[in-house]
Short mmCIF file of C-alpha atoms in Angstrom, two decimals:
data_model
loop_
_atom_site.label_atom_id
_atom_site.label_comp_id
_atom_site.label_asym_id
_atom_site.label_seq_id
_atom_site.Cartn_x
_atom_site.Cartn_y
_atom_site.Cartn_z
CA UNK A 1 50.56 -59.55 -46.39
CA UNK A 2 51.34 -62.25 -44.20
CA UNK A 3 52.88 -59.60 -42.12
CA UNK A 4 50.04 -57.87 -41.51
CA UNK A 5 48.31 -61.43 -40.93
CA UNK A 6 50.50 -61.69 -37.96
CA UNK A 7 50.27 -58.31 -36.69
CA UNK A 8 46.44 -58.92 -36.59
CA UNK A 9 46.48 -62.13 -34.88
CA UNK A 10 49.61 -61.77 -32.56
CA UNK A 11 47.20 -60.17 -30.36
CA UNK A 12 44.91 -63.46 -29.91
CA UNK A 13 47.02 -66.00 -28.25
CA UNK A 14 50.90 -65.60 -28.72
CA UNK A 15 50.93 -61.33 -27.35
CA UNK A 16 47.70 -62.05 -26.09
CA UNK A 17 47.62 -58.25 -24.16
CA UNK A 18 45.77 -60.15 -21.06
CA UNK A 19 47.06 -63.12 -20.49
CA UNK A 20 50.71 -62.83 -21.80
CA UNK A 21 51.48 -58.97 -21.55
CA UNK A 22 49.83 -58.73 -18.44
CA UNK A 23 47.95 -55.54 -18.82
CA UNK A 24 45.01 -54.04 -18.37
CA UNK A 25 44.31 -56.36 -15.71
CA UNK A 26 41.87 -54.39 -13.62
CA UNK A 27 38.62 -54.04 -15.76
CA UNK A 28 39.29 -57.79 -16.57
CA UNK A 29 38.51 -58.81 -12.77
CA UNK A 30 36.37 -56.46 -12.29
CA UNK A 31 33.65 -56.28 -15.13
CA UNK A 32 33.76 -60.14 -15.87
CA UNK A 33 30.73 -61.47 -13.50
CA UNK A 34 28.74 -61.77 -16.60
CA UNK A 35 30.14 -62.88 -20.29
CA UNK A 36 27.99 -60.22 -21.83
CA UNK A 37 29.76 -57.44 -20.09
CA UNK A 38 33.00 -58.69 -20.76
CA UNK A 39 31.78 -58.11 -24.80
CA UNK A 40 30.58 -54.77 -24.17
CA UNK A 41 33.97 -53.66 -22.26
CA UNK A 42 35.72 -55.76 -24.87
CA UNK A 43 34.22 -53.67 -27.80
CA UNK A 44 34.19 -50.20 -25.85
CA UNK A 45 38.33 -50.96 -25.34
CA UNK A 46 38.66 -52.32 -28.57
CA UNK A 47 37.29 -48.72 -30.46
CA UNK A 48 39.13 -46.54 -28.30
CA UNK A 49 42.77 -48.67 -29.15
CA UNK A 50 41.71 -48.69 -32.70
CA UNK A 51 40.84 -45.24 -32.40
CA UNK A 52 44.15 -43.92 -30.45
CA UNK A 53 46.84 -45.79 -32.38
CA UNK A 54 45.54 -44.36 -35.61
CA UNK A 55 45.54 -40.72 -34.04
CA UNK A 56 48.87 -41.08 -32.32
CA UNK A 57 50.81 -43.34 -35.34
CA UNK A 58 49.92 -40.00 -37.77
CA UNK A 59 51.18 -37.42 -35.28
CA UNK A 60 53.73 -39.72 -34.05
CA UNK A 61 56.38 -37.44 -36.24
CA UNK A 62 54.91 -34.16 -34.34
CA UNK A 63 54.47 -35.11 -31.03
CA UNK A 64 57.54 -33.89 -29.13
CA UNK A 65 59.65 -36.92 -27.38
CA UNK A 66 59.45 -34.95 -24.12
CA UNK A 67 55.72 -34.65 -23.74
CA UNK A 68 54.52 -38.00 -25.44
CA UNK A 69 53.03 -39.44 -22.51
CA UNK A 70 50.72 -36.66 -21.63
CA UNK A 71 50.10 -35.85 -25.01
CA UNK A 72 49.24 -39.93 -25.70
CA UNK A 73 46.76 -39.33 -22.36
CA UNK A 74 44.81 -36.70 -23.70
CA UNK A 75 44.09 -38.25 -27.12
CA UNK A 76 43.15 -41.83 -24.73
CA UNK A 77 40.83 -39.23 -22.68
CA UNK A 78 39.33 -37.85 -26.02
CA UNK A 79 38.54 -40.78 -27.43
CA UNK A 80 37.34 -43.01 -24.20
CA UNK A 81 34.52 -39.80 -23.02
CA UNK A 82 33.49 -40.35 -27.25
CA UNK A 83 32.77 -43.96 -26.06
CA UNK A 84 31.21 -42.77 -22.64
CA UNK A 85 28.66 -40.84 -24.30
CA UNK A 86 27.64 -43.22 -27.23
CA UNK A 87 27.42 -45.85 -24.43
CA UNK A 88 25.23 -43.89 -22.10
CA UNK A 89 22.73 -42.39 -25.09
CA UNK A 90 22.56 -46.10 -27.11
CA UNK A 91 23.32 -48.80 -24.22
CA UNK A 92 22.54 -47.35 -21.17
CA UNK A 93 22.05 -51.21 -19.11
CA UNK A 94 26.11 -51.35 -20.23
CA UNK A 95 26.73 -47.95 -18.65
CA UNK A 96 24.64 -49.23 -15.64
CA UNK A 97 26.89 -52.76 -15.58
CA UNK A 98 30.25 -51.07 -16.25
CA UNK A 99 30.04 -48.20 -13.84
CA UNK A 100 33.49 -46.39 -13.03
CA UNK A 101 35.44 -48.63 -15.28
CA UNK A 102 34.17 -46.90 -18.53
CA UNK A 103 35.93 -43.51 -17.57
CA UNK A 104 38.99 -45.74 -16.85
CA UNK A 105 39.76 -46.82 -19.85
CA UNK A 106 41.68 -43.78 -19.92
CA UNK A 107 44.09 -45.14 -17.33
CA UNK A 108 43.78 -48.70 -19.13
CA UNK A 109 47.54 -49.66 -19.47
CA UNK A 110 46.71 -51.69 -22.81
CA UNK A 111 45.70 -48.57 -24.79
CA UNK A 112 48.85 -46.79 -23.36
CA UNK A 113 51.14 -49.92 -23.90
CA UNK A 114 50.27 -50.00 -27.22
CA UNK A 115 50.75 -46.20 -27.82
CA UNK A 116 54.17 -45.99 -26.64
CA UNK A 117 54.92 -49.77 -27.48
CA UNK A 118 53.61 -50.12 -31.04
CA UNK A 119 51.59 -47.15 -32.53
CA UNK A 120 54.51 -44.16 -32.30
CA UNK A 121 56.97 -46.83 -34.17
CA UNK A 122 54.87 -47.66 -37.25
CA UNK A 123 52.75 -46.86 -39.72
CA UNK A 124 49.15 -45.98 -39.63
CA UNK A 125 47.53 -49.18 -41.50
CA UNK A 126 49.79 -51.54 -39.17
CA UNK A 127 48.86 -49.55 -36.06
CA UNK A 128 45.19 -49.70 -36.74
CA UNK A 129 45.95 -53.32 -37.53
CA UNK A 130 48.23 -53.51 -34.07
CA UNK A 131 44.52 -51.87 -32.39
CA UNK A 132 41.92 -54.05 -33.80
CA UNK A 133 43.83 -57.46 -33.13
CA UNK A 134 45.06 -56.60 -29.82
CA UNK A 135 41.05 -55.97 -28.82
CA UNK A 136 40.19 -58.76 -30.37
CA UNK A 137 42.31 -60.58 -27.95
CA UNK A 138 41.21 -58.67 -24.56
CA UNK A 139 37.34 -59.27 -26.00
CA UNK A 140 38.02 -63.00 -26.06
CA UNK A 141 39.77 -63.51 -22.86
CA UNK A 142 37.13 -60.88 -21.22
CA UNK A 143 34.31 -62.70 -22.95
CA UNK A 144 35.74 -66.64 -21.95
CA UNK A 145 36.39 -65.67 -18.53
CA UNK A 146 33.09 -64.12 -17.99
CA UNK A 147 31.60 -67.17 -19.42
CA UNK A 148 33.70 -68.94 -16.94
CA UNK A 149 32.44 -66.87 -14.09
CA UNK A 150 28.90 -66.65 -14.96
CA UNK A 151 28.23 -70.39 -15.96
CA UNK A 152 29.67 -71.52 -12.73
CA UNK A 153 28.79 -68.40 -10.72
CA UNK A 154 24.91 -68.26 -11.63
CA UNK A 155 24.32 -71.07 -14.13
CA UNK A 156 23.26 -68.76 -16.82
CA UNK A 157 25.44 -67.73 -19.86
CA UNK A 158 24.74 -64.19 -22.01
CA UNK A 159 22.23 -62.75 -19.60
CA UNK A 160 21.98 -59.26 -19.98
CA UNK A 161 22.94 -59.35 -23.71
CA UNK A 162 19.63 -57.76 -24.72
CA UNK A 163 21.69 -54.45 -23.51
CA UNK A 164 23.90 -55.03 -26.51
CA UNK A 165 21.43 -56.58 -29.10
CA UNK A 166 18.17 -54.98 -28.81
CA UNK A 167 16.31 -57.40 -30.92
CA UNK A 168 16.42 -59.98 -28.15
CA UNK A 169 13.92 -60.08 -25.44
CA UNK A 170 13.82 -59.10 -22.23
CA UNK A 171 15.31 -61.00 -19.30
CA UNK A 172 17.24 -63.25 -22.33
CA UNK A 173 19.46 -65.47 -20.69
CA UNK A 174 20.82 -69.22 -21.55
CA UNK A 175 20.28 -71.80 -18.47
CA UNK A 176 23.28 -74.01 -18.75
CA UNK A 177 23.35 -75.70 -15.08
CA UNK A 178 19.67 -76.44 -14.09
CA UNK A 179 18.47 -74.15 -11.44
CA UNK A 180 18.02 -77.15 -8.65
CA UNK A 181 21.61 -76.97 -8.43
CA UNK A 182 23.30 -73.91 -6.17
CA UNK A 183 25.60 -71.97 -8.37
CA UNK A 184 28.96 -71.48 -6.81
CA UNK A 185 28.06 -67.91 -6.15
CA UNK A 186 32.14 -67.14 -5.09
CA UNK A 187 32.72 -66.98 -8.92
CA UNK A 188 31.25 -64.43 -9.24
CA UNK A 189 32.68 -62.47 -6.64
CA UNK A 190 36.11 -60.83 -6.07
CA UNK A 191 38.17 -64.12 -5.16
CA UNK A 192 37.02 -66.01 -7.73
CA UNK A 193 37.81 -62.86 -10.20
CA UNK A 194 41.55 -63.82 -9.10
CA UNK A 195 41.06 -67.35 -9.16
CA UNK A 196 39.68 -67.59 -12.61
CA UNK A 197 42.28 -65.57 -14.04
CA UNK A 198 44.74 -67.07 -12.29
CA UNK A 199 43.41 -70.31 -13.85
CA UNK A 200 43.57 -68.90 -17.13
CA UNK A 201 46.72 -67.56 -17.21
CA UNK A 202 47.87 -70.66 -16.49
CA UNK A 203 46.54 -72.59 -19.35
CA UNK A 204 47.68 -69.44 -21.83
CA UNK A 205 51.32 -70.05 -20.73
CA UNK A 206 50.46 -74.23 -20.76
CA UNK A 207 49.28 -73.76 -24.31
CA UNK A 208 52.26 -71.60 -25.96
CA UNK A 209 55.33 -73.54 -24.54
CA UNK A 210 54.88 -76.73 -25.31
CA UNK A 211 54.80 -75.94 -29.04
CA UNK A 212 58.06 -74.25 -28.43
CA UNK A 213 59.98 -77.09 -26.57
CA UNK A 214 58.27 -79.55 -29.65
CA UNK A 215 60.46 -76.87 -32.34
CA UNK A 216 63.48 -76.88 -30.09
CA UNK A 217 62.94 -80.76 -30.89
CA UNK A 218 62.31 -80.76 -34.03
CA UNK A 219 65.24 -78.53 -34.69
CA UNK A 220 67.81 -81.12 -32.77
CA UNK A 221 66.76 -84.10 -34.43
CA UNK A 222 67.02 -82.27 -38.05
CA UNK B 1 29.43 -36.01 17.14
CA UNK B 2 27.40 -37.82 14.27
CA UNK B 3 29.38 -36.75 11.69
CA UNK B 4 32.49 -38.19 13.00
CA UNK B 5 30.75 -41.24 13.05
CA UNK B 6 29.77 -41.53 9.78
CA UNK B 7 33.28 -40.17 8.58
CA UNK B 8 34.88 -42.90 11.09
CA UNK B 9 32.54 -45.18 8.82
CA UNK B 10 33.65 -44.38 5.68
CA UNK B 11 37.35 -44.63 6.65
CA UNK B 12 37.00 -48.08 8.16
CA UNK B 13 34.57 -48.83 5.05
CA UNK B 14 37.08 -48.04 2.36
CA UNK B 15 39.83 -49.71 4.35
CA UNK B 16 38.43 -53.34 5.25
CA UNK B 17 34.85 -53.68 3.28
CA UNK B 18 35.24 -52.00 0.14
CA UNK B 19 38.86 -52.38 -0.31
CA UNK B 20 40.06 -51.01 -3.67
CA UNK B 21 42.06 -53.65 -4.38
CA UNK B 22 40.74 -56.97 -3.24
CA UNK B 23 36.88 -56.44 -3.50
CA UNK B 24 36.64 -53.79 -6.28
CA UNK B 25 39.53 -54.53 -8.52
CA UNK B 26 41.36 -50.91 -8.82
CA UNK B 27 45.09 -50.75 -8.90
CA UNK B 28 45.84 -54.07 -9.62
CA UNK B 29 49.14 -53.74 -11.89
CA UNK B 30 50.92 -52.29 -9.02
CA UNK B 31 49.15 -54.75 -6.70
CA UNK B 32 50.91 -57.44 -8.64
CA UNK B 33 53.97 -55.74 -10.03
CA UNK B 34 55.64 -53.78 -6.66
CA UNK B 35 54.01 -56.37 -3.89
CA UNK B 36 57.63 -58.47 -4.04
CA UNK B 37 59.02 -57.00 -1.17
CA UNK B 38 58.00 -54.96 1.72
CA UNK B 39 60.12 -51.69 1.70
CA UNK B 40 58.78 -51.39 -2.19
CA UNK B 41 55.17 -52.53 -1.10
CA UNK B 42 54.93 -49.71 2.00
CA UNK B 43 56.55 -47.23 -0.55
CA UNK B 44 54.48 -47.73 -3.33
CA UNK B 45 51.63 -47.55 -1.24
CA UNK B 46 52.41 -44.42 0.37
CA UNK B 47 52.61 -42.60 -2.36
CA UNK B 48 49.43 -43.33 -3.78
CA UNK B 49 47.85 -42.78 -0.43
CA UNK B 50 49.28 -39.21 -0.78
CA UNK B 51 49.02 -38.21 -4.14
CA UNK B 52 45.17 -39.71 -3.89
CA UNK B 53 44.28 -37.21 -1.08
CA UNK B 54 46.09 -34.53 -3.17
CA UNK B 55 44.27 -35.32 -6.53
CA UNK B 56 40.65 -35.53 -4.25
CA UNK B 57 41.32 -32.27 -2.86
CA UNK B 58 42.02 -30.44 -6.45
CA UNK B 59 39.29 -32.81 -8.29
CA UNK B 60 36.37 -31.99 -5.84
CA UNK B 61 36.58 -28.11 -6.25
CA UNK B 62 37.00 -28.28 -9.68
CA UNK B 63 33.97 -30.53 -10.50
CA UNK B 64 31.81 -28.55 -7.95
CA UNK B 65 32.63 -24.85 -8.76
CA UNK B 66 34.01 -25.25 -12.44
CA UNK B 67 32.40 -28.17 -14.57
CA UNK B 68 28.52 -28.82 -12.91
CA UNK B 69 28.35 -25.59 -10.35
CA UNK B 70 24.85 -25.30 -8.86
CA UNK B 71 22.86 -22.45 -8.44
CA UNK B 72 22.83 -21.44 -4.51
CA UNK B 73 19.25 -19.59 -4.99
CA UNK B 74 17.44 -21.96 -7.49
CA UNK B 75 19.40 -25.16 -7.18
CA UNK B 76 19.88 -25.73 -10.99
CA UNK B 77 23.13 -26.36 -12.71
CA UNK B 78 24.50 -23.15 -14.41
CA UNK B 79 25.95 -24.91 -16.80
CA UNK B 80 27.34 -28.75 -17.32
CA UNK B 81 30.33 -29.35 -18.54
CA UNK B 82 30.15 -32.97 -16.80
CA UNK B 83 31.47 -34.58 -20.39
CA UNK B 84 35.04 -33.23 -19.69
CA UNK B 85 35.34 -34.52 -16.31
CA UNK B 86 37.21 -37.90 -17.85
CA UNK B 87 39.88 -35.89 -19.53
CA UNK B 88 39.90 -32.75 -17.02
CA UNK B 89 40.30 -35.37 -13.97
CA UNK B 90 43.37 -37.33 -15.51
CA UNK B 91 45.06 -33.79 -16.58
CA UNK B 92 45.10 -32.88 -13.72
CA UNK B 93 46.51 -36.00 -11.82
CA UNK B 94 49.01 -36.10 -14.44
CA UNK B 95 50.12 -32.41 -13.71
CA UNK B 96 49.56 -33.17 -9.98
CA UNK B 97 52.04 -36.19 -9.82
CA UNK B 98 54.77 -34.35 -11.85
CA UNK B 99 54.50 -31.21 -9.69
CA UNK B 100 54.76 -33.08 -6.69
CA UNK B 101 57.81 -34.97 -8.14
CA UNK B 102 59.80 -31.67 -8.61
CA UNK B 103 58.25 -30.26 -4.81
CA UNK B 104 59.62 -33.17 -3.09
CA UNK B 105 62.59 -32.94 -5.24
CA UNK B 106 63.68 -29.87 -3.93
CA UNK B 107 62.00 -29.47 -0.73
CA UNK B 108 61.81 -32.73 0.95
CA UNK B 109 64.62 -34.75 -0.92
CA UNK B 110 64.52 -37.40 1.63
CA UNK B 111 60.63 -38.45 1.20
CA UNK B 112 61.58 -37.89 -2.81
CA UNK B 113 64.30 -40.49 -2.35
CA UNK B 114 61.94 -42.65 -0.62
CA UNK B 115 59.10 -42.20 -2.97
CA UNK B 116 60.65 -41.20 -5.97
CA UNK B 117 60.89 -43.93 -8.17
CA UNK B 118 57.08 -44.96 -7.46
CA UNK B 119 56.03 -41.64 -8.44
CA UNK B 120 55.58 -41.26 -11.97
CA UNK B 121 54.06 -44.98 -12.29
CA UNK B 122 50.95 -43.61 -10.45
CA UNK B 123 49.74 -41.44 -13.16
CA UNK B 124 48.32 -45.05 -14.53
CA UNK B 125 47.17 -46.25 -11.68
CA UNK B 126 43.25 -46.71 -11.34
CA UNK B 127 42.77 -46.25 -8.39
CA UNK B 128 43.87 -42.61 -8.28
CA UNK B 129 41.34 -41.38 -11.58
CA UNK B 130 38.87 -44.41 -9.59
CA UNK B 131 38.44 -42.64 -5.81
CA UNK B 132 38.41 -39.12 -7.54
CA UNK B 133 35.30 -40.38 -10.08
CA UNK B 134 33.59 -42.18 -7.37
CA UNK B 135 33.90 -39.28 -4.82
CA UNK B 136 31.74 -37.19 -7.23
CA UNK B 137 29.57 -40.04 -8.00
CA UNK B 138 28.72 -41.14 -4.99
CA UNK B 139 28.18 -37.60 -4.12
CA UNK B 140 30.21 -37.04 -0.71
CA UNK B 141 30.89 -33.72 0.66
CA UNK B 142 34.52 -32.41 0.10
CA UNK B 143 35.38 -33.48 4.15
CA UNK B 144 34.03 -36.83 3.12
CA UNK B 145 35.51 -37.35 -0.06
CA UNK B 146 38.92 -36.44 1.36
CA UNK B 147 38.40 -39.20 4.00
CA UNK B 148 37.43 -41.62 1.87
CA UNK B 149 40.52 -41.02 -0.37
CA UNK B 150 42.52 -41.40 2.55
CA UNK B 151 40.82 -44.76 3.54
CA UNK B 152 41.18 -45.98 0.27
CA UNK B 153 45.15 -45.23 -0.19
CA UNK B 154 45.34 -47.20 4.01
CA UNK B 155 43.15 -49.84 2.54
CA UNK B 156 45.82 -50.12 -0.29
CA UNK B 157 48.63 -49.73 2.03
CA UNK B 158 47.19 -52.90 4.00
CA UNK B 159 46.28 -55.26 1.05
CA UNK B 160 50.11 -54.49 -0.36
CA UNK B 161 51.48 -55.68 3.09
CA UNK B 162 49.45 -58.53 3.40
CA UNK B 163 50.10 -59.39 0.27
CA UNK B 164 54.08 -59.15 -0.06
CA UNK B 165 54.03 -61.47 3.07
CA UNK B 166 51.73 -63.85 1.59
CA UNK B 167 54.10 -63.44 -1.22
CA UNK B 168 57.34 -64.76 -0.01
CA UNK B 169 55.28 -67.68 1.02
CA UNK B 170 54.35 -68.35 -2.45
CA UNK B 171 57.90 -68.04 -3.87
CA UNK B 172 59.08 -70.63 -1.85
CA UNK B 173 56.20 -72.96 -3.17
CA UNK B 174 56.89 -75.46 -6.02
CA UNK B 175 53.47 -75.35 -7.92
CA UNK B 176 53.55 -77.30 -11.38
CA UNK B 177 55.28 -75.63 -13.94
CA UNK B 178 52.66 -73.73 -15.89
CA UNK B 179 51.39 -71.94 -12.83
CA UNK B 180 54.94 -70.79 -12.21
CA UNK B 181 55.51 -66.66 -11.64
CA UNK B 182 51.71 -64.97 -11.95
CA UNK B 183 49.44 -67.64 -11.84
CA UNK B 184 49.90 -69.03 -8.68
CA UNK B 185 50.07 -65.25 -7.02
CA UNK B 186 46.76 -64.67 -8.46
CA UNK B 187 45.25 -67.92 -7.07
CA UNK B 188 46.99 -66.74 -3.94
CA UNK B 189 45.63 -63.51 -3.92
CA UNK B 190 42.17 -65.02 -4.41
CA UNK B 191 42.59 -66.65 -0.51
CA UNK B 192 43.74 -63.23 0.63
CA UNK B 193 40.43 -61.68 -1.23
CA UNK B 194 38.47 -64.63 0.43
CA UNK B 195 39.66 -63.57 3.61
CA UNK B 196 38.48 -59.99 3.22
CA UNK B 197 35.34 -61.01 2.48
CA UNK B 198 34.60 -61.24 5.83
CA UNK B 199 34.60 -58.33 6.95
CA UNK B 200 31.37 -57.63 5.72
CA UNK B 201 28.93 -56.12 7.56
CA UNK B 202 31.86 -55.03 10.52
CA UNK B 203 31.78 -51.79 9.77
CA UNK B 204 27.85 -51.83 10.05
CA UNK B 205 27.97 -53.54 13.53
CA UNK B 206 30.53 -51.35 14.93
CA UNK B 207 29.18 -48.25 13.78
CA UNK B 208 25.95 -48.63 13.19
CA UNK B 209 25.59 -46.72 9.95
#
């Protein structure tokens, strides 16, 4: 059990796919101007990983070695136009926000990584496991550096969530930074996209080691 | 005359205003992952610049005539099969990149020597599956879309340059220890991204498009 535990949550910080694997690095610059697209890409991702490891863990004993990577890309393809078409008929402002980097989830090198990495080596329940944690960890870093971006980009957090949550209304947003003040309107755009994640990167790698060098301690003083 | 104009536009467009990978975030793993040193950076770069005019000029056929052909008379679809483009469009870059592997292979061994190793990691790479998507979205003629693909893979070409020179700036830095390896190239490549932001509006001036 605990195991699985760790499989689940090994995703989150420690194999955090983002910020420690390094992948799937585009669609996190790109679509994180606003927090609430960051949870829509997030979720979108996180259903097609699920999705493919599942698929490709119970064929992993068919698939030929040979032909594994285009045979991994087609079930990826399958499963991310699935997501392009329940996005566009149920949140179409998503579609709108996401543009070009819903069909590229296909090309996504998370969902891929994971394939070759983790879902054609186990079994299904720990590959759907593997999928759900490791998009629980690309929602939260997409969803903290969008909140990032947009807090000190516009000075609003969440707008455009009513896309995702129909129940709230229109034009829903959260002011955090009162609008006499200029927002630092870079954020938002491309350098601060680097910056930001640059940023957070940093802290990711600040926050595992130290707890490392403290065991290393530990250990010599026992 | 006008047309070469606005194709001259779209060139210089995709190469210095909407560059793939500083302003619109395509093509970033090989941005960061081959940009060490030069050779790799202009060989990296050329292949995707080739193998994205390639997979443009097979793409745009196939989504005109096969998957959403109009009707010359009425101007109606005849039939949509616009759902498949995702997995038809990556196929067929995938298939593209391995038969060009075994062309150069055994025609031109010297550009497969030169390119070789980069080829099969561009299969992944967004911005191949990106210029051949936005091409049909943004609906350019096939002339056009086969210019911009070429704009976009010199626009790539130049921000992989740049970068690897910016680069062996970098590695020479001491920044404090938790910024060490990625973080402080990506806070690097945020001044080169500043930089490019001014080019906006250039290509407007110049050619007044």
């Amino acid at each position: 059990m605990s195991k699985n535990l760790s499989i689940l949550t090994n995703g989150i910080l420690k194999e955090n796919p983002v910020l420690r694997l390094v992948l799937g690095t585009c669609p996190t610059l790109a679509v994180t101007t606003m927090a609430s697209n960051g949870i829509g890409m997030g979720l979108a991702a996180t259903f097609v990983l699920l999705c493919s490891n599942v698929v490709i863990s119970a064929l992993r004993n068919i698939i030929p070695n040979q032909v594994r990577i285009p045979a991994y890309i087609t079930v990826i393809a399958g499963f991310v136009s699935v997501v392009q078409m329940l996005v566009k008929a149920f949140v179409p402002a998503l579609d709108a926000s996401l543009g070009v980097f819903l069909p590229l989830i296909v090309v996504n090198c998370i969902i891929l990584g994971r394939a070759e990495m983790f879902a054609s080596k186990h079994g299904i329940f720990a590959s759907a496991l593997d999928g759900i944690g490791m998009g629980i960890g690309f929602t939260l870093t997409l969803t903290v550096m969008g909140t990032i971006r947009e807090i000190l980009g516009a000075g609003t957090w969440m707008s455009g969530l009513e896309g995702l949550l129909p129940f709230l209304p229109d034009g829903f947003k959260i002011q955090v930074i009162p609008t006499s003040i200029d927002p630092f309107s870079i954020m938002t755009s491309a350098p601060g996209g680097f910056f930001v994640f640059g940023v957070l990167m940093a802290a990711a790698t600040w926050l595992t080691t130290p707890k490392a060098k403290k065991e290393v301690k530990e250990g010599g003083e026992a | 005359m006008d047309s070469i104009l606005s194709l001259a536009s779209i060139f210089f467009t995709m190469i210095l205003v909407d560059n793939y990978v500083l302003v619109k975030f395509l093509g970033i793993c090989p941005f960061l992952g081959v940009s060490k040193k030069l050779d790799s950076a202009v060989g990296m770069s050329l292949a995707v610049t080739f193998v994205m005019v390639m997979a443009t000029a097979a793409t745009w056929p196939i989504q005109t005539f096969l998957l959403t052909p109009v009707d010359a008379v009425t101007g109606e679809l005849k039939w949509d099969l616009g759902y498949l483009q995702t997995i038809v469009f990556i196929l067929i870059i995938a298939v593209l990149v391995q038969l060009l592997e075994n062309i150069l292979k055994k025609f031109i061994p010297a550009l497969y020597k030169a390119l070789g190793v980069y080829l099969p990691l561009i299969t992944t790479n967004c911005t191949i599956l990106g210029v051949t998507i936005l091409n049909i979205d943004n609906g350019y003629s096939f002339i056009e879309s086969i210019v911009c693909a070429a704009g976009a893979g010199i626009g790539f070409l130049v921000a992989m340059v740049l970068f690897s020179g910016v680069r062996r700036r970098v590695e020479m830095a001491m920044p404090p220890k938790c910024f060490e390896g990625l973080p402080i190239t990506l806070v690097s490549a945020a001044m080169v991204a500043m930089s490019f932001m001014g080019f906006g509006g250039i290509v407007q001036s110049i050619f007044g498009v």
